[in-house]
Amino acid sequence: MTVPILFLLVFGAIEICRLNIMRHTAENAAYEGARRAIVPGATAAQAQQAASNILSIVGVSGADVAVSVTPAVIADETSEVTVTVEIPVGNHGWLVPTFTNGLTLRRSCTLLRERELASPAQF
C-alpha cells in the first residue's frame, strides 16, 4: 500500500531534479550565447549556435527548442544583446512528461556589447 506512494515520491523527486537541471542549463546557454554575441564582429547565428551547443550537452535539443537573439542583426552601433532560450518542458522530461505538458521554460540574458578601440595608442 505504501509502495505506490514511495514510487510517486521518488519519481517526482527525479523529475523535479531534471527540471532544475534544464532551468540551470537554459540560464547557462543564454549567458554563453550572449557572451558570444557581445564580441565585436559576432553574428546572431554564432550566438544561437553557442547556446544550442550548451543545451545539447544535457540532451535538450531539437526543432522545438527556441534560441532567439535580439537584435537579429548585430551591428557596430548595437549597445546590448539579449539571448532568450525557450524549452518546452513536456517534450524533454524523463519520467512524467504528461504532467509538465504545455509548460515552457524561458530564460534570458542581456549583456552590453564590447567596443573596439580606434587604435592601440588609446591605452
mmCIF file of N, CA and C in Angstrom, residues 35-98:
data_model
loop_
_atom_site.group_PDB
_atom_site.id
_atom_site.type_symbol
_atom_site.label_atom_id
_atom_site.label_comp_id
_atom_site.label_asym_id
_atom_site.label_seq_id
_atom_site.Cartn_x
_atom_site.Cartn_y
_atom_site.Cartn_z
ATOM 1 N N ARG A 35 27.395 35.971 -24.332
ATOM 2 C CA ARG A 35 28.843 36.222 -24.310
ATOM 3 C C ARG A 35 29.429 36.140 -25.703
ATOM 4 N N ARG A 36 28.949 35.197 -26.492
ATOM 5 C CA ARG A 36 29.446 35.055 -27.864
ATOM 6 C C ARG A 36 29.011 36.239 -28.710
ATOM 7 N N ALA A 37 27.823 36.770 -28.448
ATOM 8 C CA ALA A 37 27.278 37.844 -29.277
ATOM 9 C C ALA A 37 27.876 39.214 -28.974
ATOM 10 N N ILE A 38 28.432 39.407 -27.789
ATOM 11 C CA ILE A 38 28.926 40.745 -27.447
ATOM 12 C C ILE A 38 30.300 41.046 -28.022
ATOM 13 N N VAL A 39 30.976 40.034 -28.521
ATOM 14 C CA VAL A 39 32.301 40.233 -29.092
ATOM 15 C C VAL A 39 32.171 40.974 -30.421
ATOM 16 N N PRO A 40 33.019 41.977 -30.679
ATOM 17 C CA PRO A 40 32.936 42.685 -31.953
ATOM 18 C C PRO A 40 33.081 41.721 -33.133
ATOM 19 N N GLY A 41 32.208 41.866 -34.107
ATOM 20 C CA GLY A 41 32.231 41.026 -35.295
ATOM 21 C C GLY A 41 31.383 39.770 -35.182
ATOM 22 N N ALA A 42 30.783 39.535 -34.030
ATOM 23 C CA ALA A 42 29.957 38.334 -33.846
ATOM 24 C C ALA A 42 28.610 38.508 -34.540
ATOM 25 N N THR A 43 27.990 37.383 -34.867
ATOM 26 C CA THR A 43 26.678 37.396 -35.504
ATOM 27 C C THR A 43 25.661 36.707 -34.602
ATOM 28 N N ALA A 44 24.403 36.934 -34.910
ATOM 29 C CA ALA A 44 23.327 36.297 -34.151
ATOM 30 C C ALA A 44 23.363 34.782 -34.337
ATOM 31 N N ALA A 45 23.738 34.321 -35.516
ATOM 32 C CA ALA A 45 23.820 32.878 -35.769
ATOM 33 C C ALA A 45 24.889 32.227 -34.892
ATOM 34 N N GLN A 46 25.994 32.908 -34.673
ATOM 35 C CA GLN A 46 27.039 32.368 -33.804
ATOM 36 C C GLN A 46 26.556 32.277 -32.356
ATOM 37 N N ALA A 47 25.790 33.275 -31.922
ATOM 38 C CA ALA A 47 25.237 33.259 -30.568
ATOM 39 C C ALA A 47 24.235 32.117 -30.414
ATOM 40 N N GLN A 48 23.393 31.914 -31.418
ATOM 41 C CA GLN A 48 22.434 30.809 -31.373
ATOM 42 C C GLN A 48 23.149 29.472 -31.341
ATOM 43 N N GLN A 49 24.210 29.334 -32.106
ATOM 44 C CA GLN A 49 24.959 28.080 -32.120
ATOM 45 C C GLN A 49 25.631 27.823 -30.778
ATOM 46 N N ALA A 50 26.186 28.863 -30.162
ATOM 47 C CA ALA A 50 26.831 28.698 -28.858
ATOM 48 C C ALA A 50 25.816 28.255 -27.805
ATOM 49 N N ALA A 51 24.629 28.851 -27.828
ATOM 50 C CA ALA A 51 23.587 28.456 -26.874
ATOM 51 C C ALA A 51 23.094 27.043 -27.151
ATOM 52 N N SER A 52 22.925 26.691 -28.415
ATOM 53 C CA SER A 52 22.470 25.346 -28.771
ATOM 54 C C SER A 52 23.486 24.282 -28.367
ATOM 55 N N ASN A 53 24.767 24.599 -28.463
ATOM 56 C CA ASN A 53 25.808 23.653 -28.041
ATOM 57 C C ASN A 53 25.708 23.349 -26.552
ATOM 58 N N ILE A 54 25.445 24.368 -25.744
ATOM 59 C CA ILE A 54 25.306 24.164 -24.301
ATOM 60 C C ILE A 54 24.071 23.307 -24.013
ATOM 61 N N LEU A 55 22.973 23.569 -24.706
ATOM 62 C CA LEU A 55 21.750 22.805 -24.475
ATOM 63 C C LEU A 55 21.905 21.342 -24.856
ATOM 64 N N SER A 56 22.656 21.080 -25.901
ATOM 65 C CA SER A 56 22.798 19.697 -26.356
ATOM 66 C C SER A 56 23.625 18.852 -25.382
ATOM 67 N N ILE A 57 24.374 19.475 -24.507
ATOM 68 C CA ILE A 57 25.181 18.737 -23.537
ATOM 69 C C ILE A 57 24.299 17.897 -22.618
ATOM 70 N N VAL A 58 23.140 18.429 -22.233
ATOM 71 C CA VAL A 58 22.244 17.685 -21.342
ATOM 72 C C VAL A 58 21.107 17.017 -22.107
ATOM 73 N N GLY A 59 21.199 16.999 -23.431
ATOM 74 C CA GLY A 59 20.190 16.306 -24.234
ATOM 75 C C GLY A 59 18.957 17.127 -24.535
ATOM 76 N N VAL A 60 19.027 18.427 -24.358
ATOM 77 C CA VAL A 60 17.898 19.305 -24.693
ATOM 78 C C VAL A 60 18.197 19.916 -26.048
ATOM 79 N N SER A 61 17.632 19.332 -27.076
ATOM 80 C CA SER A 61 17.857 19.848 -28.421
ATOM 81 C C SER A 61 16.668 19.454 -29.283
ATOM 82 N N GLY A 62 16.655 19.966 -30.479
ATOM 83 C CA GLY A 62 15.575 19.644 -31.400
ATOM 84 C C GLY A 62 14.935 20.890 -31.953
ATOM 85 N N ALA A 63 13.986 20.669 -32.846
ATOM 86 C CA ALA A 63 13.328 21.782 -33.525
ATOM 87 C C ALA A 63 12.421 22.574 -32.593
ATOM 88 N N ASP A 64 11.993 21.978 -31.480
ATOM 89 C CA ASP A 64 11.068 22.674 -30.588
ATOM 90 C C ASP A 64 11.774 23.590 -29.594
ATOM 91 N N VAL A 65 13.090 23.522 -29.497
ATOM 92 C CA VAL A 65 13.855 24.396 -28.616
ATOM 93 C C VAL A 65 14.164 25.680 -29.375
ATOM 94 N N ALA A 66 13.770 26.816 -28.809
ATOM 95 C CA ALA A 66 13.949 28.101 -29.488
ATOM 96 C C ALA A 66 15.054 28.901 -28.814
ATOM 97 N N VAL A 67 16.015 29.350 -29.606
ATOM 98 C CA VAL A 67 17.067 30.250 -29.145
ATOM 99 C C VAL A 67 16.959 31.492 -30.007
ATOM 100 N N SER A 68 16.626 32.618 -29.388
ATOM 101 C CA SER A 68 16.480 33.850 -30.162
ATOM 102 C C SER A 68 17.456 34.899 -29.663
ATOM 103 N N VAL A 69 17.907 35.729 -30.600
ATOM 104 C CA VAL A 69 18.856 36.795 -30.303
ATOM 105 C C VAL A 69 18.211 38.110 -30.698
ATOM 106 N N THR A 70 18.245 39.083 -29.785
ATOM 107 C CA THR A 70 17.699 40.402 -30.048
ATOM 108 C C THR A 70 18.820 41.408 -29.888
ATOM 109 N N PRO A 71 19.123 42.189 -30.876
ATOM 110 C CA PRO A 71 18.544 42.305 -32.209
ATOM 111 C C PRO A 71 19.003 41.171 -33.117
ATOM 112 N N ALA A 72 18.222 40.915 -34.141
ATOM 113 C CA ALA A 72 18.523 39.815 -35.059
ATOM 114 C C ALA A 72 19.799 40.072 -35.861
ATOM 115 N N VAL A 73 20.078 41.324 -36.153
ATOM 116 C CA VAL A 73 21.312 41.701 -36.844
ATOM 117 C C VAL A 73 22.128 42.555 -35.878
ATOM 118 N N ILE A 74 23.308 42.069 -35.540
ATOM 119 C CA ILE A 74 24.171 42.776 -34.592
ATOM 120 C C ILE A 74 25.096 43.690 -35.385
ATOM 121 N N ALA A 75 24.889 44.987 -35.214
ATOM 122 C CA ALA A 75 25.698 45.980 -35.923
ATOM 123 C C ALA A 75 26.692 46.610 -34.950
ATOM 124 N N ASP A 76 27.580 47.434 -35.482
ATOM 125 C CA ASP A 76 28.556 48.120 -34.633
ATOM 126 C C ASP A 76 27.880 49.069 -33.650
ATOM 127 N N GLU A 77 26.715 49.590 -34.015
ATOM 128 C CA GLU A 77 26.001 50.536 -33.168
ATOM 129 C C GLU A 77 25.178 49.865 -32.080
ATOM 130 N N THR A 78 25.050 48.548 -32.125
ATOM 131 C CA THR A 78 24.245 47.824 -31.147
ATOM 132 C C THR A 78 24.891 47.939 -29.779
ATOM 133 N N SER A 79 24.121 48.395 -28.785
ATOM 134 C CA SER A 79 24.694 48.611 -27.458
ATOM 135 C C SER A 79 24.555 47.393 -26.544
ATOM 136 N N GLU A 80 23.495 46.602 -26.729
ATOM 137 C CA GLU A 80 23.315 45.419 -25.900
ATOM 138 C C GLU A 80 22.658 44.308 -26.693
ATOM 139 N N VAL A 81 22.890 43.101 -26.237
ATOM 140 C CA VAL A 81 22.367 41.916 -26.917
ATOM 141 C C VAL A 81 21.638 41.055 -25.888
ATOM 142 N N THR A 82 20.465 40.562 -26.275
ATOM 143 C CA THR A 82 19.691 39.677 -25.422
ATOM 144 C C THR A 82 19.535 38.333 -26.108
ATOM 145 N N VAL A 83 19.852 37.269 -25.400
ATOM 146 C CA VAL A 83 19.658 35.913 -25.899
ATOM 147 C C VAL A 83 18.598 35.253 -25.022
ATOM 148 N N THR A 84 17.574 34.705 -25.659
ATOM 149 C CA THR A 84 16.471 34.047 -24.957
ATOM 150 C C THR A 84 16.413 32.586 -25.373
ATOM 151 N N VAL A 85 16.301 31.705 -24.391
ATOM 152 C CA VAL A 85 16.203 30.269 -24.633
ATOM 153 C C VAL A 85 14.836 29.810 -24.130
ATOM 154 N N GLU A 86 14.098 29.112 -24.978
ATOM 155 C CA GLU A 86 12.787 28.575 -24.613
ATOM 156 C C GLU A 86 12.794 27.068 -24.824
ATOM 157 N N ILE A 87 12.407 26.333 -23.782
ATOM 158 C CA ILE A 87 12.381 24.879 -23.836
ATOM 159 C C ILE A 87 10.982 24.403 -23.448
ATOM 160 N N PRO A 88 10.285 23.683 -24.330
ATOM 161 C CA PRO A 88 9.015 23.081 -23.925
ATOM 162 C C PRO A 88 9.298 21.896 -22.998
ATOM 163 N N VAL A 89 8.893 22.020 -21.755
ATOM 164 C CA VAL A 89 9.269 21.051 -20.725
ATOM 165 C C VAL A 89 8.667 19.674 -20.985
ATOM 166 N N GLY A 90 7.457 19.606 -21.490
ATOM 167 C CA GLY A 90 6.797 18.325 -21.715
ATOM 168 C C GLY A 90 7.524 17.429 -22.699
ATOM 169 N N ASN A 91 8.239 18.021 -23.640
ATOM 170 C CA ASN A 91 8.954 17.236 -24.648
ATOM 171 C C ASN A 91 10.314 16.754 -24.169
ATOM 172 N N HIS A 92 10.790 17.285 -23.049
ATOM 173 C CA HIS A 92 12.134 16.957 -22.601
ATOM 174 C C HIS A 92 12.183 16.378 -21.193
ATOM 175 N N GLY A 93 11.046 15.996 -20.653
ATOM 176 C CA GLY A 93 11.026 15.352 -19.344
ATOM 177 C C GLY A 93 11.447 13.897 -19.464
ATOM 178 N N TRP A 94 11.881 13.322 -18.373
ATOM 179 C CA TRP A 94 12.325 11.933 -18.391
ATOM 180 C C TRP A 94 11.213 10.967 -18.013
ATOM 181 N N LEU A 95 10.541 11.227 -16.904
ATOM 182 C CA LEU A 95 9.643 10.226 -16.357
ATOM 183 C C LEU A 95 8.167 10.559 -16.518
ATOM 184 N N VAL A 96 7.783 11.755 -16.203
ATOM 185 C CA VAL A 96 6.362 12.106 -16.227
ATOM 186 C C VAL A 96 6.109 13.337 -17.087
ATOM 187 N N PRO A 97 6.365 13.261 -18.388
ATOM 188 C CA PRO A 97 6.174 14.448 -19.223
ATOM 189 C C PRO A 97 4.713 14.859 -19.362
ATOM 190 N N THR A 98 3.770 13.970 -19.070
ATOM 191 C CA THR A 98 2.357 14.345 -19.208
ATOM 192 C C THR A 98 1.948 15.399 -18.188
#
